[in-house]
XYZ file of C-alpha atoms in Angstrom:
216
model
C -5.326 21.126 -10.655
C -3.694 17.641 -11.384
C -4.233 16.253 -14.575
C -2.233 12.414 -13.712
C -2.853 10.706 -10.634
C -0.366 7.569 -10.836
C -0.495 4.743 -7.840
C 1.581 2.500 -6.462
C 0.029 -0.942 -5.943
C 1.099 -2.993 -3.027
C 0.579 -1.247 -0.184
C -1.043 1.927 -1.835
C -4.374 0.895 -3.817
C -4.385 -2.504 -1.950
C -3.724 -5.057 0.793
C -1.724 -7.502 -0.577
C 0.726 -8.309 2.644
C -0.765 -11.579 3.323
C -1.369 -12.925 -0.074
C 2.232 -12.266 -0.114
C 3.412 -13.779 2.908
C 1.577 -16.768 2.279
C 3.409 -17.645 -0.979
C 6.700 -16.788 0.421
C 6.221 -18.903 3.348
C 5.442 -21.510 0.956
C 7.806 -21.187 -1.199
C 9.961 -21.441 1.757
C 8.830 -24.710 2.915
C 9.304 -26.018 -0.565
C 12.983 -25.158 -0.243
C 13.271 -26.589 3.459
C 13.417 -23.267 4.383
C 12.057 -21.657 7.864
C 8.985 -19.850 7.399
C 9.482 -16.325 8.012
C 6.799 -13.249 9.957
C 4.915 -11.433 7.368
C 6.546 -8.410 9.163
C 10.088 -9.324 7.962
C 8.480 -9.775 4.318
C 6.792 -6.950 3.883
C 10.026 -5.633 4.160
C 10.982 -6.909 1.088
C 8.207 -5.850 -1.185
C 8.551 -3.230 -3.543
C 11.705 -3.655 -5.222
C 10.335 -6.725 -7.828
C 10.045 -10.404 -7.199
C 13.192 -11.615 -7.672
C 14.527 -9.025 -4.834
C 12.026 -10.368 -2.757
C 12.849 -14.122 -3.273
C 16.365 -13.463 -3.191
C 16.188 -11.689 0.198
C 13.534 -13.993 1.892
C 15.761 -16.866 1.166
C 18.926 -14.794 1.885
C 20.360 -16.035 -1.280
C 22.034 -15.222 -4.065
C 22.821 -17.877 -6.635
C 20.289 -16.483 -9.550
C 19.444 -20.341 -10.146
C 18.155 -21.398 -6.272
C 16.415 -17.693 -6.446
C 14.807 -18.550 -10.133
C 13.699 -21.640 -8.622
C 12.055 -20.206 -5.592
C 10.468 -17.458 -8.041
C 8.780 -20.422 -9.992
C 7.634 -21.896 -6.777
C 6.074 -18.754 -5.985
C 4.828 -17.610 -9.062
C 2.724 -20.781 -9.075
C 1.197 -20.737 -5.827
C 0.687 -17.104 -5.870
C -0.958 -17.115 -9.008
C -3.522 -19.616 -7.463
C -3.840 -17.755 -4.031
C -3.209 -13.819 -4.613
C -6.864 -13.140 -3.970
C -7.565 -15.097 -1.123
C -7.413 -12.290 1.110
C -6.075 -9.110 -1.065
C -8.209 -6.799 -0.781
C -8.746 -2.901 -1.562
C -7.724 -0.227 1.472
C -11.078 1.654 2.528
C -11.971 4.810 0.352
C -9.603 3.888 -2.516
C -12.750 3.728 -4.692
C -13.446 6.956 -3.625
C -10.229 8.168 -4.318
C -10.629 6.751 -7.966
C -14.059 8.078 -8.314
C -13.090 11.856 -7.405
C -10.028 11.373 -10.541
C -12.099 10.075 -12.719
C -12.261 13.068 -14.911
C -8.304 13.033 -14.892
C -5.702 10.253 -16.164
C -5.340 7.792 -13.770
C -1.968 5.530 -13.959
C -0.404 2.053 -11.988
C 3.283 1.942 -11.973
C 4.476 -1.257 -10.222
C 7.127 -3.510 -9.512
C 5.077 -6.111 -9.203
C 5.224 -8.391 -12.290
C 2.324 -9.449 -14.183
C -0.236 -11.163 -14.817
C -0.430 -10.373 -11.152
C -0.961 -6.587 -11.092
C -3.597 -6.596 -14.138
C -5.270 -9.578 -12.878
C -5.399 -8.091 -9.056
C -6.642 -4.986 -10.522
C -9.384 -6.535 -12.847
C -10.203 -8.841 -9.704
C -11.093 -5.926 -7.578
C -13.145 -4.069 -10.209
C -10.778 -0.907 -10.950
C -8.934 -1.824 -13.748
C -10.824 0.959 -15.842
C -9.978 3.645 -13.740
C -6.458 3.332 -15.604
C -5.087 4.787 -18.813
C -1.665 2.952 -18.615
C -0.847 -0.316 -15.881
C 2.614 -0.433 -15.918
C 4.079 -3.968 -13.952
C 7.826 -4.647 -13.082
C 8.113 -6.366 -16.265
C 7.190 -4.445 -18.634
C 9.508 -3.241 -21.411
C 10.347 0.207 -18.506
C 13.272 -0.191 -15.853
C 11.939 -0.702 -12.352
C 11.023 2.050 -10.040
C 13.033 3.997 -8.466
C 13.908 4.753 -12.491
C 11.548 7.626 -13.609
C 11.337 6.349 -17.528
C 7.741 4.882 -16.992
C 6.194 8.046 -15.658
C 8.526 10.573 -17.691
C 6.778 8.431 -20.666
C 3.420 8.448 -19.438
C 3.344 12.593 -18.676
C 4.777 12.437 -22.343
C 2.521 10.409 -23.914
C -0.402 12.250 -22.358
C 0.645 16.008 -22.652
C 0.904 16.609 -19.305
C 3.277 18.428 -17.911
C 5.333 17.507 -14.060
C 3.544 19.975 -12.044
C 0.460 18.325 -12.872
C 1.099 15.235 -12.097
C 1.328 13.157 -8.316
C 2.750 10.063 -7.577
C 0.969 8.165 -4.436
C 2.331 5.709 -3.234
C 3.565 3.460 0.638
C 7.267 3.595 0.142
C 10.711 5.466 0.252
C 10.896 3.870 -3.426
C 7.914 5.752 -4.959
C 9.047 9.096 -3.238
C 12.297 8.535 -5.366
C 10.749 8.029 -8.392
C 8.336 10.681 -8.591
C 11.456 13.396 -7.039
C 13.531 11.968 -9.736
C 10.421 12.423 -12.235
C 9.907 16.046 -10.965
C 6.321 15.337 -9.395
C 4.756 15.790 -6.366
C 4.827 12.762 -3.912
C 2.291 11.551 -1.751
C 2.366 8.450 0.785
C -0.153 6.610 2.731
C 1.508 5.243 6.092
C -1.505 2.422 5.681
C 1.072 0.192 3.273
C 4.265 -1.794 4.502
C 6.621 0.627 5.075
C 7.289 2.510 8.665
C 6.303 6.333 9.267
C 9.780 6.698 10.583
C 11.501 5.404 7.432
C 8.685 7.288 5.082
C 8.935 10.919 7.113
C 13.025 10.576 6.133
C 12.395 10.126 2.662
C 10.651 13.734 3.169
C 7.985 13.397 0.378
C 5.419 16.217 -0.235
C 2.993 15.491 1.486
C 1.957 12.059 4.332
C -1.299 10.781 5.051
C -2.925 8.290 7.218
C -5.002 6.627 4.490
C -7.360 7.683 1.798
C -10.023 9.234 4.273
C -7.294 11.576 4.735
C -5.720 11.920 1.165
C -9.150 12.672 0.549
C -9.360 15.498 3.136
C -6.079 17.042 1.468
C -7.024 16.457 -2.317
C -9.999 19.171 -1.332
C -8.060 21.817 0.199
C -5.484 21.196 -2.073
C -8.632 21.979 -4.886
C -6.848 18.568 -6.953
């Protein structure tokens, strides 16, 4: 029985690739930069904004980067919702944990994640939203979900960490949970079967399959 269900949010909970793409690409074109596929982006999410910037404009003076960050900040925080939307059966997902704690732990910065989250009606599944600003280091670092287990009572071995990325299968090994990852979010099977996490599924029809015979 798990007792903390904690998400990842791009690429996990929701589709936020083109969203994404759009405000780099316009960020870009600010800059006099060439616009770039959302393929190569999606690469990039994951490890914070200012990773992503930096490595869309293949820069890395901090002041042209902080400059394409306000750029994108601004647009993004006009247009993240123009076509993010929620992968199928995540609502179901939430609605079978709803007896349990329910976290987000993101690199994404806010207001983004909370306002994303409130946006899409979910934002009350969750006990804590943690965003890559907050006052924790950044994933792969473990200190947000060591202190969330800690602040709840709950102990590693009931607790899972689902999430699209070879990042959130660090974090939750180097948090001493079990890993899940959906091959739905923007990083390859290849590169996600690798990172040999716990357990891989297709998408949340299928988590769901596995968090029954599992008895989560």
């Amino acid at each position: 029985m798990k007792k903390l269900i904690i998400y990842d949010l791009d690429g996990t909970l929701a589709d936020t690739r083109e969203d994404i793409a759009c405000a780099v690409n316009h960020m870009l074109h600010q800059l006099e930069k060439k616009p770039l596929p959302q393929k190569i982006i999606k690469k990039y999410v994951g490890q914070g904004l200012h990773h992503l910037i930096q490595h869309c404009l293949n820069e890395k003076d901090p002041k042209t980067v902080e400059k394409g960050a306000k750029i994108y900040r601004a647009y993004y925080a006009e247009h993240m919702l123009d076509h993010t939307a929620l992968y199928p059966d995540a609502v179901k997902v939430l609605e079978h944990f709803r007896h349990v704690k329910q976290a987000v732990i993101t690199n994404k910065p806010n207001p983004f994640t909370r306002d994303i989250l409130r946006a899409l009606n979910v934002l009350d599944y969750f006990v804590e939203v943690v965003a890559g600003d907050s006052e924790y280091p950044k994933k792969p670092d473990p200190a947000a979900v060591c202190a969330i287990m800690k602040r709840e009572g709950i102990l590693p071995e009931e607790s899972v960490f689902i999430g699209d990325s070879s990042i959130d299968i660090e974090t939750a090994r180097r948090a001493g949970i079990e890993t899940v990852v959906i091959t739905h979010g923007f990083t390859e099977e290849d590169e996600l079967r690798c990172a040999a996490p716990d357990h891989i599924v297709q998408d949340f029809s299928e988590l769901l399959r596995l968090v029954h015979a599992k008895g989560w």
